[in-house]
CSV table of C-alpha atoms and ligand atoms in Angstrom, one decimal:
chain,number,residue,atom,x,y,z
A,25,MET,CA,13.4,-64.8,-46.4
A,26,SER,CA,10.4,-64.4,-44.0
A,27,GLY,CA,9.6,-61.4,-41.8
A,28,SER,CA,10.4,-60.7,-38.3
A,29,LEU,CA,8.7,-61.5,-35.0
A,30,SER,CA,8.1,-58.8,-32.4
A,31,PRO,CA,8.9,-59.5,-28.8
A,32,THR,CA,5.2,-59.4,-28.0
A,33,ALA,CA,4.3,-61.8,-30.7
A,34,LEU,CA,6.9,-64.3,-29.6
A,35,ALA,CA,5.9,-63.9,-26.0
A,36,ARG,CA,2.3,-64.7,-27.0
A,37,LEU,CA,3.4,-67.8,-28.9
A,38,LEU,CA,5.5,-68.9,-25.9
A,39,GLY,CA,2.8,-68.4,-23.3
A,40,GLN,CA,3.6,-70.1,-20.0
A,41,TRP,CA,6.9,-71.5,-21.2
A,42,HIS,CA,8.7,-71.4,-17.9
A,43,LEU,CA,7.6,-73.8,-15.2
A,44,GLY,CA,10.9,-73.9,-13.3
A,45,ALA,CA,11.6,-77.6,-13.8
A,46,ALA,CA,14.7,-77.1,-15.8
A,47,PRO,CA,17.1,-74.1,-16.4
A,48,ALA,CA,15.1,-71.3,-17.9
A,49,TYR,CA,17.3,-71.0,-20.9
A,50,ARG,CA,16.6,-74.6,-21.8
A,51,GLU,CA,12.9,-74.4,-21.4
A,52,LEU,CA,12.9,-71.3,-23.6
A,53,ALA,CA,15.1,-72.9,-26.3
A,54,ASP,CA,12.9,-76.1,-26.2
A,55,VAL,CA,9.7,-74.3,-26.8
A,56,VAL,CA,11.1,-72.0,-29.6
A,57,ARG,CA,12.5,-75.2,-31.2
A,58,LEU,CA,9.0,-76.8,-31.1
A,59,LEU,CA,7.5,-73.7,-32.7
A,60,ILE,CA,10.0,-73.8,-35.5
A,61,LEU,CA,9.6,-77.6,-36.1
A,62,ASP,CA,5.8,-77.2,-36.1
A,63,GLY,CA,5.9,-74.4,-38.6
A,64,ARG,CA,4.3,-71.9,-36.3
A,65,ILE,CA,7.4,-69.8,-36.5
A,66,PRO,CA,8.2,-69.8,-40.2
A,67,LEU,CA,11.7,-70.5,-41.4
A,68,GLY,CA,13.8,-67.3,-42.1
A,69,THR,CA,12.0,-65.3,-39.4
A,70,ALA,CA,14.1,-62.8,-37.5
A,71,LEU,CA,13.7,-63.4,-33.8
A,72,PRO,CA,13.5,-60.4,-31.4
A,73,SER,CA,16.8,-58.9,-30.1
A,74,GLU,CA,18.0,-60.4,-26.9
A,75,ARG,CA,17.4,-57.1,-25.1
A,76,ALA,CA,13.8,-56.7,-26.4
A,77,LEU,CA,12.9,-60.3,-25.7
A,78,SER,CA,14.3,-60.3,-22.2
A,79,ALA,CA,12.3,-57.1,-21.5
A,80,SER,CA,9.1,-58.6,-22.9
A,81,LEU,CA,9.5,-61.9,-21.0
A,82,ALA,CA,10.7,-60.2,-17.8
A,83,PHE,CA,13.6,-62.6,-17.7
A,84,SER,CA,17.3,-61.8,-17.5
A,85,ARG,CA,19.2,-61.1,-20.7
A,86,THR,CA,21.6,-63.9,-19.7
A,87,THR,CA,18.7,-66.4,-20.0
A,88,VAL,CA,17.7,-65.2,-23.5
A,89,THR,CA,21.4,-65.1,-24.6
A,90,ALA,CA,21.9,-68.7,-23.5
A,91,ALA,CA,18.6,-69.8,-25.1
A,92,TYR,CA,19.6,-68.2,-28.4
A,93,ALA,CA,23.1,-69.7,-28.1
A,94,SER,CA,21.6,-73.2,-27.6
A,95,LEU,CA,19.3,-72.7,-30.6
A,96,ARG,CA,22.3,-71.6,-32.7
A,97,ASP,CA,24.3,-74.7,-31.5
A,98,GLN,CA,21.5,-77.0,-32.5
A,99,GLY,CA,21.2,-75.3,-35.9
A,100,PHE,CA,17.8,-73.7,-35.4
A,101,LEU,CA,19.0,-70.1,-35.5
A,102,SER,CA,21.4,-68.4,-38.0
A,103,SER,CA,24.3,-66.5,-36.6
A,104,GLY,CA,24.6,-63.3,-38.5
A,105,GLN,CA,27.2,-60.9,-37.1
A,106,GLY,CA,25.5,-57.8,-35.8
A,107,THR,CA,22.1,-58.8,-37.1
A,108,ARG,CA,19.1,-60.6,-35.5
A,109,GLY,CA,19.3,-64.3,-35.9
A,110,ARG,CA,16.8,-65.9,-38.3
A,111,THR,CA,15.1,-69.3,-37.7
A,112,CYS,CA,16.5,-72.1,-39.8
A,113,LEU,CA,17.0,-75.9,-39.6
A,114,PRO,CA,20.1,-78.0,-39.1
A,115,ARG,CA,21.9,-78.5,-42.4
A,116,THR,CA,21.0,-81.5,-44.6
A,117,SER,CA,22.0,-83.0,-47.9
A,118,ALA,CA,20.4,-81.6,-51.0
A,119,HIS,CA,18.7,-84.9,-51.6
A,120,GLU,CA,16.9,-85.0,-48.3
A,121,THR,CA,15.9,-81.4,-48.6
A,122,GLU,CA,14.2,-82.2,-51.9
A,123,ALA,CA,12.6,-85.3,-50.5
A,124,ALA,CA,11.2,-83.3,-47.6
A,125,ALA,CA,9.9,-80.6,-49.7
A,126,GLY,CA,8.3,-83.0,-52.2
A,127,ALA,CA,6.4,-84.8,-49.5
A,128,GLY,CA,4.6,-81.6,-48.4
A,129,LEU,CA,5.5,-81.5,-44.7
A,130,SER,CA,2.5,-80.8,-42.6
A,131,GLY,CA,2.6,-77.2,-41.3
A,132,ALA,CA,6.0,-76.5,-42.6
A,133,PRO,CA,6.3,-76.7,-46.3
A,134,GLY,CA,9.8,-77.6,-47.6
A,135,LEU,CA,11.3,-78.2,-44.2
A,136,ALA,CA,14.5,-80.1,-44.4
A,137,ILE,CA,15.2,-83.2,-42.3
A,138,PRO,CA,18.5,-83.4,-40.5
A,139,ASP,CA,20.8,-86.3,-41.5
A,140,GLY,CA,19.7,-89.6,-40.2
A,141,VAL,CA,16.4,-88.4,-38.7
A,142,ILE,CA,13.4,-90.6,-39.3
A,143,ASP,CA,10.4,-88.5,-40.2
A,144,LEU,CA,7.2,-89.6,-38.5
A,145,ALA,CA,5.5,-86.2,-39.1
A,146,TYR,CA,4.7,-87.3,-42.7
A,147,ALA,CA,2.0,-89.7,-43.7
A,148,SER,CA,3.0,-90.0,-47.3
A,149,LEU,CA,4.5,-92.7,-49.6
A,150,PRO,CA,7.1,-92.6,-52.3
A,151,ALA,CA,5.8,-92.7,-55.9
A,152,SER,CA,4.4,-95.7,-57.7
A,153,GLY,CA,7.5,-95.1,-59.7
A,154,GLU,CA,7.2,-97.2,-62.9
A,155,VAL,CA,3.5,-96.4,-63.3
A,156,VAL,CA,4.0,-92.6,-62.9
A,157,HIS,CA,7.0,-92.6,-65.2
A,158,ARG,CA,5.2,-94.4,-67.9
A,159,ALA,CA,2.3,-91.9,-67.7
A,160,PHE,CA,4.7,-89.0,-68.2
A,161,ALA,CA,6.3,-90.7,-71.2
A,162,ALA,CA,2.9,-91.1,-72.8
A,163,ALA,CA,2.0,-87.5,-71.9
A,164,LEU,CA,5.1,-86.2,-73.7
A,165,THR,CA,4.1,-88.0,-76.9
A,166,GLU,CA,0.6,-86.4,-76.7
A,167,LEU,CA,1.9,-82.9,-75.9
A,168,PRO,CA,2.6,-81.6,-79.4
A,169,VAL,CA,-1.1,-81.7,-80.3
A,170,LEU,CA,-1.8,-79.2,-77.5
A,171,LEU,CA,1.2,-76.9,-78.1
A,172,PRO,CA,-0.6,-74.6,-80.6
A,173,GLY,CA,-3.2,-73.7,-77.9
A,174,PHE,CA,-2.8,-71.0,-75.2
A,175,GLY,CA,-2.1,-73.6,-72.5
A,176,TYR,CA,-4.5,-71.9,-70.0
A,177,ASP,CA,-7.5,-73.9,-68.8
A,178,ALA,CA,-8.8,-73.0,-65.4
A,179,LEU,CA,-11.2,-75.9,-65.3
A,180,GLY,CA,-8.5,-78.5,-66.2
A,181,LEU,CA,-7.7,-80.5,-69.3
A,182,PRO,CA,-10.8,-82.0,-70.9
A,183,ALA,CA,-9.2,-85.5,-71.1
A,184,LEU,CA,-8.5,-85.5,-67.4
A,185,ARG,CA,-11.9,-84.1,-66.4
A,186,GLU,CA,-13.4,-86.9,-68.5
A,187,ALA,CA,-11.3,-89.5,-66.9
A,188,ILE,CA,-12.1,-88.3,-63.3
A,189,ALA,CA,-15.9,-88.1,-64.2
A,190,GLY,CA,-15.6,-91.6,-65.6
A,191,ARG,CA,-14.1,-92.9,-62.4
A,192,TYR,CA,-17.0,-91.5,-60.3
A,193,THR,CA,-19.5,-92.9,-62.7
A,194,ALA,CA,-17.9,-96.3,-62.4
A,195,VAL,CA,-18.2,-96.3,-58.6
A,196,GLY,CA,-21.9,-95.4,-58.6
A,197,VAL,CA,-21.9,-91.6,-58.8
A,198,PRO,CA,-22.9,-90.6,-62.3
A,199,THR,CA,-20.8,-87.6,-63.2
A,200,THR,CA,-20.2,-85.5,-66.3
A,201,PRO,CA,-16.9,-83.8,-67.1
A,202,GLU,CA,-18.6,-80.4,-66.4
A,203,GLN,CA,-18.9,-81.4,-62.8
A,204,ILE,CA,-15.1,-81.7,-62.4
A,205,LEU,CA,-12.6,-79.0,-61.6
A,206,VAL,CA,-8.9,-80.1,-61.7
A,207,THR,CA,-6.8,-78.6,-58.9
A,208,SER,CA,-3.2,-78.8,-57.7
A,209,GLY,CA,-4.0,-81.4,-55.1
A,210,ALA,CA,-6.7,-81.7,-52.4
A,211,GLN,CA,-5.3,-79.0,-50.2
A,212,HIS,CA,-5.7,-76.5,-53.1
A,213,ALA,CA,-9.2,-77.9,-53.8
A,214,LEU,CA,-10.2,-77.2,-50.2
A,215,ASN,CA,-8.8,-73.7,-50.3
A,216,ILE,CA,-10.9,-73.0,-53.5
A,217,VAL,CA,-14.0,-74.4,-51.8
A,218,LEU,CA,-13.4,-72.3,-48.7
A,219,ARG,CA,-12.8,-69.1,-50.7
A,220,ALA,CA,-15.9,-69.6,-52.9
A,221,MET,CA,-18.5,-70.8,-50.4
A,222,ALA,CA,-18.6,-68.4,-47.6
A,223,GLY,CA,-17.2,-65.3,-45.8
A,224,ARG,CA,-15.2,-64.7,-42.7
A,225,GLN,CA,-17.0,-65.6,-39.5
A,226,ASP,CA,-19.1,-68.3,-41.1
A,227,LYS,CA,-18.9,-71.6,-39.3
A,228,VAL,CA,-17.3,-74.9,-40.5
A,229,LEU,CA,-18.0,-78.2,-38.8
A,230,VAL,CA,-14.9,-80.3,-38.4
A,231,GLU,CA,-14.3,-83.8,-37.1
A,232,HIS,CA,-12.1,-83.7,-34.0
A,233,PRO,CA,-9.4,-84.9,-34.5
A,234,THR,CA,-8.8,-84.1,-38.2
A,235,TYR,CA,-6.2,-83.3,-40.8
A,236,PRO,CA,-4.0,-80.4,-39.6
A,237,ASN,CA,-3.5,-78.7,-42.9
A,238,ALA,CA,-7.3,-78.5,-43.4
A,239,LEU,CA,-7.6,-76.9,-39.9
A,240,ASP,CA,-4.9,-74.4,-41.0
A,241,ALA,CA,-6.8,-73.6,-44.2
A,242,ILE,CA,-10.1,-73.2,-42.5
A,243,ARG,CA,-8.5,-70.9,-39.8
A,244,ALA,CA,-6.7,-68.9,-42.5
A,245,ALA,CA,-9.9,-68.4,-44.4
A,246,GLY,CA,-11.3,-66.8,-41.2
A,247,TYR,CA,-14.0,-69.3,-40.5
A,248,ARG,CA,-15.1,-70.2,-37.0
A,249,MET,CA,-14.6,-73.9,-36.2
A,250,VAL,CA,-17.3,-76.2,-34.8
A,251,PRO,CA,-15.4,-79.3,-33.7
A,252,VAL,CA,-17.3,-82.5,-33.2
A,253,ALA,CA,-15.4,-85.2,-31.3
A,254,LEU,CA,-14.9,-88.7,-32.9
A,255,PRO,CA,-15.8,-91.2,-30.2
A,256,PRO,CA,-12.4,-92.5,-28.8
A,257,ALA,CA,-11.4,-96.1,-29.5
A,258,PRO,CA,-12.5,-98.8,-28.8
A,259,ALA,CA,-15.6,-97.1,-30.1
A,260,THR,CA,-15.7,-97.1,-33.9
A,261,GLY,CA,-17.3,-94.8,-36.5
A,262,TRP,CA,-18.6,-91.2,-35.9
A,263,ASP,CA,-20.8,-89.8,-33.2
A,264,MET,CA,-23.8,-89.1,-35.4
A,265,ASP,CA,-26.0,-87.8,-32.5
A,266,ALA,CA,-23.3,-85.2,-31.7
A,267,THR,CA,-22.9,-84.4,-35.4
A,268,GLU,CA,-26.7,-83.9,-35.9
A,269,ALA,CA,-26.9,-81.7,-32.8
A,270,ALA,CA,-24.0,-79.5,-33.9
A,271,LEU,CA,-25.6,-79.2,-37.4
A,272,ILE,CA,-29.0,-78.2,-36.0
A,273,GLN,CA,-27.7,-75.9,-33.3
A,274,GLN,CA,-24.8,-74.2,-35.0
A,275,ARG,CA,-26.1,-74.3,-38.6
A,276,PRO,CA,-22.5,-74.3,-40.1
A,277,LYS,CA,-22.1,-73.2,-43.7
A,278,LEU,CA,-19.8,-76.1,-44.4
A,279,ALA,CA,-19.0,-79.5,-42.8
A,280,TYR,CA,-15.4,-80.7,-43.7
A,281,MET,CA,-15.4,-84.5,-43.4
A,282,VAL,CA,-12.9,-87.2,-44.2
A,283,PRO,CA,-15.3,-90.2,-44.3
A,284,ASP,CA,-12.9,-92.6,-46.1
A,285,PHE,CA,-10.0,-93.6,-43.9
A,286,HIS,CA,-10.1,-90.5,-41.9
A,287,ASN,CA,-6.9,-88.8,-41.1
A,288,PRO,CA,-5.6,-89.4,-38.4
A,289,THR,CA,-7.7,-92.4,-37.1
A,290,GLY,CA,-8.0,-94.4,-40.4
A,291,ARG,CA,-11.7,-95.0,-39.8
A,292,LEU,CA,-14.3,-95.7,-42.6
A,293,MET,CA,-17.7,-94.1,-42.1
A,294,PRO,CA,-20.4,-96.8,-42.4
A,295,ASP,CA,-23.2,-96.3,-45.0
A,296,ALA,CA,-25.9,-95.8,-42.4
A,297,GLN,CA,-23.9,-92.9,-40.9
A,298,ARG,CA,-23.3,-91.4,-44.3
A,299,ARG,CA,-27.1,-91.4,-44.9
A,300,ARG,CA,-27.7,-89.6,-41.5
A,301,LEU,CA,-25.0,-87.1,-42.2
A,302,VAL,CA,-26.3,-85.9,-45.5
A,303,ARG,CA,-29.9,-85.8,-44.2
A,304,ALA,CA,-28.9,-83.7,-41.2
A,305,ALA,CA,-26.8,-81.4,-43.4
A,306,ALA,CA,-29.6,-80.8,-45.8
A,307,ALA,CA,-31.9,-79.9,-42.8
A,308,SER,CA,-29.4,-77.3,-41.5
A,309,ASP,CA,-28.5,-76.0,-45.0
A,310,THR,CA,-24.9,-77.1,-44.6
A,311,VAL,CA,-22.8,-78.1,-47.6
A,312,VAL,CA,-20.8,-81.3,-46.8
A,313,VAL,CA,-17.3,-81.2,-48.2
A,314,ALA,CA,-16.1,-84.9,-48.4
A,315,ASP,CA,-12.3,-85.1,-48.6
A,316,GLU,CA,-11.7,-88.5,-50.3
A,317,THR,CA,-7.9,-88.1,-50.6
A,318,LEU,CA,-7.3,-91.4,-48.8
A,319,ARG,CA,-10.2,-93.4,-50.3
A,320,GLU,CA,-8.1,-95.8,-52.3
A,321,LEU,CA,-6.1,-96.9,-49.3
A,322,ASN,CA,-8.7,-99.5,-48.2
A,323,LEU,CA,-6.7,-102.0,-46.2
A,324,ASP,CA,-9.4,-104.3,-45.0
A,325,GLY,CA,-11.8,-104.3,-48.0
A,326,GLY,CA,-14.5,-102.5,-46.0
A,327,THR,CA,-17.2,-101.1,-48.3
A,328,ALA,CA,-18.9,-97.7,-48.1
A,329,ALA,CA,-20.3,-95.9,-51.1
A,330,PRO,CA,-18.8,-92.5,-51.9
A,331,LEU,CA,-20.6,-89.8,-49.9
A,332,ALA,CA,-21.8,-88.1,-53.1
A,333,SER,CA,-23.9,-91.1,-53.9
A,334,PHE,CA,-26.1,-90.2,-51.0
A,335,SER,CA,-26.8,-86.6,-52.0
A,336,PRO,CA,-26.1,-84.5,-55.1
A,337,ALA,CA,-25.4,-81.6,-52.8
A,338,VAL,CA,-22.1,-83.1,-51.5
A,339,VAL,CA,-18.9,-81.5,-52.7
A,340,SER,CA,-16.2,-84.2,-53.1
A,341,ILE,CA,-12.5,-83.5,-53.1
A,342,GLY,CA,-10.0,-86.1,-54.4
A,343,SER,CA,-6.3,-86.4,-55.2
A,344,LEU,CA,-3.6,-88.7,-56.7
A,345,SER,CA,-1.3,-87.9,-53.8
A,346,LYS,CA,-2.0,-91.1,-51.8
A,347,SER,CA,-2.8,-93.5,-54.6
A,348,HIS,CA,0.2,-92.6,-56.7
A,349,TRP,CA,2.4,-89.7,-55.5
A,350,ALA,CA,2.1,-86.4,-53.7
A,351,GLY,CA,4.7,-85.0,-56.0
A,352,LEU,CA,2.1,-85.1,-58.8
A,353,ARG,CA,0.2,-82.2,-57.2
A,354,THR,CA,-3.0,-83.3,-58.9
A,355,GLY,CA,-6.4,-83.3,-57.3
A,356,TRP,CA,-9.9,-82.3,-58.1
A,357,ILE,CA,-13.3,-81.1,-57.0
A,358,ARG,CA,-16.6,-82.9,-58.0
A,359,ALA,CA,-19.8,-80.9,-57.5
A,360,SER,CA,-22.8,-79.6,-59.3
A,361,GLU,CA,-22.1,-77.8,-62.6
A,362,SER,CA,-23.2,-74.5,-61.1
A,363,LEU,CA,-20.9,-74.9,-58.1
A,364,ILE,CA,-18.0,-75.9,-60.3
A,365,GLN,CA,-18.5,-72.6,-62.2
A,366,ARG,CA,-18.4,-70.7,-58.9
A,367,PHE,CA,-15.2,-72.6,-57.8
A,368,THR,CA,-13.6,-71.8,-61.1
A,369,ALA,CA,-14.2,-68.1,-60.7
A,370,ALA,CA,-12.7,-68.3,-57.2
A,371,ARG,CA,-9.7,-70.3,-58.5
A,372,THR,CA,-8.6,-67.7,-61.0
A,373,SER,CA,-7.7,-65.3,-58.2
A,374,MET,CA,-5.2,-67.9,-57.0
A,375,ASP,CA,-3.9,-69.4,-60.3
A,376,LEU,CA,-5.0,-69.8,-63.9
A,377,GLY,CA,-4.9,-73.6,-64.2
A,378,GLY,CA,-2.6,-76.6,-63.8
A,379,PRO,CA,0.4,-77.6,-65.8
A,380,VAL,CA,-0.6,-79.3,-69.1
A,381,VAL,CA,2.0,-82.1,-69.1
A,382,ASP,CA,1.1,-83.1,-65.6
A,383,GLN,CA,-2.6,-83.3,-66.4
A,384,LEU,CA,-1.9,-85.4,-69.5
A,385,ALA,CA,0.0,-87.8,-67.3
A,386,ALA,CA,-2.7,-87.7,-64.6
A,387,ALA,CA,-5.4,-88.6,-67.2
A,388,HIS,CA,-3.5,-91.9,-67.9
A,389,LEU,CA,-3.1,-92.5,-64.1
A,390,VAL,CA,-6.8,-91.9,-63.4
A,391,ARG,CA,-8.0,-94.1,-66.3
A,392,ALA,CA,-6.0,-97.0,-64.7
A,393,LEU,CA,-6.4,-95.8,-61.2
A,394,ASP,CA,-6.3,-99.3,-59.6
A,395,GLU,CA,-3.0,-100.4,-61.3
A,396,PRO,CA,-0.5,-99.5,-58.6
A,397,LEU,CA,-2.9,-100.2,-55.7
A,398,PRO,CA,-2.5,-104.0,-55.1
A,399,SER,CA,1.2,-103.8,-54.4
A,400,ARG,CA,0.8,-100.6,-52.5
A,401,LEU,CA,-1.9,-102.0,-50.3
A,402,ASP,CA,0.0,-105.2,-49.7
A,403,ALA,CA,3.0,-103.3,-48.4
A,404,LEU,CA,0.8,-101.0,-46.3
A,405,ARG,CA,-1.0,-104.0,-44.7
A,406,GLN,CA,2.4,-105.6,-43.8
A,407,ASN,CA,3.7,-102.3,-42.4
A,408,ARG,CA,0.5,-101.8,-40.4
A,409,ALA,CA,0.8,-105.2,-38.8
A,410,VAL,CA,4.5,-104.7,-38.1
A,411,LEU,CA,3.9,-101.3,-36.5
A,412,LEU,CA,1.0,-102.5,-34.3
A,413,ASP,CA,3.2,-105.4,-33.2
A,414,LEU,CA,6.2,-103.2,-32.4
A,415,LEU,CA,4.0,-100.8,-30.4
A,416,ARG,CA,2.5,-103.7,-28.5
A,417,THR,CA,5.9,-105.1,-27.7
A,418,HIS,CA,7.9,-101.9,-26.9
A,419,LEU,CA,5.2,-99.5,-25.8
A,420,PRO,CA,2.5,-101.7,-24.1
A,421,GLN,CA,0.9,-98.7,-22.3
A,422,TRP,CA,0.2,-96.9,-25.6
A,423,LYS,CA,-3.2,-97.8,-27.0
A,424,PRO,CA,-3.0,-97.7,-30.8
A,425,GLU,CA,-6.3,-97.7,-32.8
A,426,ARG,CA,-6.3,-100.3,-35.6
A,427,PRO,CA,-7.1,-98.3,-38.7
A,428,ASP,CA,-9.4,-99.6,-41.4
A,429,GLY,CA,-7.2,-97.9,-44.0
A,430,GLY,CA,-5.0,-94.9,-44.7
A,431,LEU,CA,-1.4,-94.5,-43.7
A,432,ALA,CA,-1.2,-94.0,-39.9
A,433,VAL,CA,-2.1,-95.3,-36.5
A,434,TRP,CA,-3.6,-92.9,-34.0
A,435,CYS,CA,-2.3,-93.8,-30.5
A,436,ARG,CA,-3.6,-92.9,-27.1
A,437,LEU,CA,-0.7,-92.2,-24.8
A,438,PRO,CA,-0.8,-93.1,-21.1
A,439,ALA,CA,-0.2,-89.4,-20.1
A,440,PRO,CA,-0.6,-86.0,-21.8
A,441,SER,CA,3.0,-86.0,-23.2
A,442,SER,CA,2.6,-85.7,-27.0
A,443,THR,CA,4.2,-82.2,-27.1
A,444,ALA,CA,7.0,-83.3,-24.7
A,445,LEU,CA,7.7,-86.3,-26.9
A,446,THR,CA,7.8,-84.1,-30.0
A,447,VAL,CA,10.2,-81.6,-28.4
A,448,ILE,CA,12.7,-84.3,-27.3
A,449,ALA,CA,12.2,-86.6,-30.4
A,450,PRO,CA,15.0,-85.1,-32.5
A,451,GLU,CA,17.5,-86.1,-29.8
A,452,PHE,CA,16.4,-89.7,-30.4
A,453,GLY,CA,16.6,-89.4,-34.2
A,454,ILE,CA,12.9,-89.0,-35.0
A,455,ARG,CA,10.6,-86.2,-35.9
A,456,LEU,CA,7.0,-86.2,-34.8
A,457,ALA,CA,3.8,-84.2,-35.3
A,458,ALA,CA,2.3,-83.5,-31.8
A,459,GLY,CA,-1.3,-84.7,-31.2
A,460,PRO,CA,-2.6,-81.1,-30.7
A,461,ARG,CA,-1.8,-80.3,-34.4
A,462,PHE,CA,-4.8,-82.5,-35.1
A,463,GLY,CA,-7.3,-80.5,-33.0
A,464,VAL,CA,-8.6,-77.1,-32.1
A,465,GLY,CA,-7.6,-75.4,-28.8
A,466,GLY,CA,-4.6,-77.6,-27.8
A,467,VAL,CA,-6.4,-80.9,-27.1
A,468,PHE,CA,-5.1,-84.3,-28.1
A,469,GLU,CA,-2.0,-83.9,-25.9
A,470,ASN,CA,-2.5,-87.5,-25.0
A,471,HIS,CA,-2.5,-88.7,-28.6
A,472,LEU,CA,0.2,-89.2,-31.2
A,473,ARG,CA,-0.1,-90.2,-34.9
A,474,VAL,CA,2.4,-92.7,-36.0
A,475,PRO,CA,2.5,-93.4,-39.8
A,476,PHE,CA,3.3,-96.9,-41.2
A,477,THR,CA,4.6,-95.6,-44.5
A,478,LEU,CA,8.2,-96.6,-43.7
A,479,PRO,CA,9.5,-100.1,-44.4
A,480,PRO,CA,9.6,-102.6,-41.5
A,481,ASP,CA,13.3,-102.1,-40.6
A,482,LYS,CA,12.8,-98.3,-40.3
A,483,LEU,CA,9.6,-98.8,-38.4
A,484,GLU,CA,11.5,-100.8,-35.8
A,485,THR,CA,14.2,-98.2,-35.5
A,486,ALA,CA,11.5,-95.5,-35.1
A,487,VAL,CA,9.5,-97.4,-32.4
A,488,LEU,CA,12.7,-98.1,-30.5
A,489,ALA,CA,13.5,-94.4,-30.6
A,490,LEU,CA,9.9,-93.7,-29.4
A,491,ARG,CA,10.5,-96.1,-26.6
A,492,SER,CA,13.7,-94.3,-25.6
A,493,ALA,CA,12.0,-90.9,-25.7
A,494,GLN,CA,9.1,-92.3,-23.6
A,495,ASP,CA,11.7,-93.7,-21.1
A,496,ARG,CA,13.3,-90.4,-20.8
A,497,LEU,CA,10.0,-88.7,-20.0
A,498,ASP,CA,9.0,-91.5,-17.6
A,499,SER,CA,12.3,-91.1,-15.7
A,500,SER,CA,11.9,-87.3,-15.6
A,501,PRO,CA,8.3,-86.3,-14.7
A,502,GLN,CA,9.6,-82.8,-14.2
A,503,LEU,CA,10.6,-82.6,-17.9
A,504,ARG,CA,7.2,-83.8,-18.9
A,505,ARG,CA,5.5,-81.2,-16.8
A,506,THR,CA,7.7,-78.5,-18.2
A,507,LEU,CA,6.8,-79.3,-21.7
A,508,LYS,CA,3.2,-80.7,-21.3
A,509,ASP,CA,1.4,-77.4,-20.8
A,510,SER,CA,3.5,-75.5,-23.2
A,511,PRO,CA,1.0,-73.1,-24.8
A,512,ALA,CA,3.0,-73.6,-28.0
A,513,VAL,CA,0.5,-76.4,-28.6
A,514,ALA,CA,-2.5,-74.4,-27.5
A,515,ILE,CA,-2.6,-72.0,-30.4
A,516,ALA,CA,-5.8,-72.6,-32.3
B,223,PLP,C1,-7.3,-85.9,-45.5
B,223,PLP,C2,-6.2,-85.3,-46.4
B,223,PLP,N1,-6.6,-84.3,-47.2
B,223,PLP,C3,-5.7,-83.7,-48.0
B,223,PLP,C4,-4.4,-84.0,-48.0
B,223,PLP,C5,-3.4,-83.3,-48.9
B,223,PLP,O1,-3.6,-83.8,-50.2
B,223,PLP,P1,-2.8,-83.2,-51.5
B,223,PLP,O2,-1.4,-83.7,-51.4
B,223,PLP,O3,-3.6,-83.7,-52.6
B,223,PLP,O4,-2.9,-81.7,-51.4
B,223,PLP,C6,-4.0,-85.1,-47.2
B,223,PLP,C7,-2.5,-85.5,-47.2
B,223,PLP,O5,-2.1,-86.1,-46.3
B,223,PLP,C8,-4.9,-85.7,-46.4
B,223,PLP,O6,-4.5,-86.7,-45.5
């Protein structure tokens, strides 16, 4: 159970929620629902009493009572007798709840998905089942040898560190096991780097747009963000002039980059730009953190050397989440030996190491990293083609960017309606992550990320639902205006 939200805190999150285009209670309920779905009001949070919220918003008690009743009817608010209602989600089957939690829902860990809803907020794949299962079977046979030990190893199992180092060496970045720290996924790795590298108020350069959970981690660590815009499609690549200028002028401590099939655009940074990036970062004394989580999802065979091959100062983050399965929760950091020691010291304030069996299995998976990829990439290529085709047919005004790799298509919308679409999406059986989640300060209201991780038949259902949601907005400009400027999306 989470805490409670004061009337002032909720009023701040709601901002200018009432624009008068629909009954006030509906506008209020819509924006609270978005805040819950986006994870910005955690599940289990007690909302303010009707009396206190109506005073704080300077709206009638009847409005707040009706909004709460509507949230209760939709399953977003519990109905305790005589107590303040707590935020929750519509009931689901146990199976779906587990699936949602395992996939690591962006911004709202463990959120359950209501029955029948297609979740387009995730960009994640099911496990490469047989390959993962076989690795765990082998791990169990190897486990007895390790049982007499303590089981703690903050750096990670030597066999796994060796396998990861071997993989880097094989792709042209000579690496020793001492340069590897095993983590519980890439998100954990980034948190370790953030904690170890700098203090509050230091600056971190980020691509704009970028991966929302990285933005959350950077924000939570107290860093100031220096966003550098990616040039909008049809331009490709990164804006290196702007990146160099930001590095020189702002001298950020870190630059968090996703050069390999960037999330959400799917772009691959060309070698020449990689060279410029590390040169400029060296001049501004900035450590580049390269998030390579999506590196294996190369759909068009584009080539670019790992960023660390251009400079020994680069800190690389990797993961098995996209190549094999997010449920493995296995990732790593590659850096100089001295930085790895610093990261390890920072790590032990969070946890004391990873699970041994999982690491034994991961060592098998890393040694044969490419094994599941051909079939995975074939399916993704087909899904990408199907999604782009469906979007062209059913939403011709949307401008999807064709990704070089990764799991999603970043679409430019004809109007700033991403939040409005996200708010009404559940009524059409889909769940979306609004464009502003991928940026700082509420921008990207005219963008939406659409994953192609679902099979073609589900993609078709999803795009038809998007079409219906878009039709509803088109036929009701008032509704779009009501939701468009919702400050719920403007929280940086
Ligand atoms: C760029 C990026 N970094 C990190 C992650 C999270 O990875 P992990 O599951 O290893 O924590 C993701 C997941 O989508 C991602 O896209």
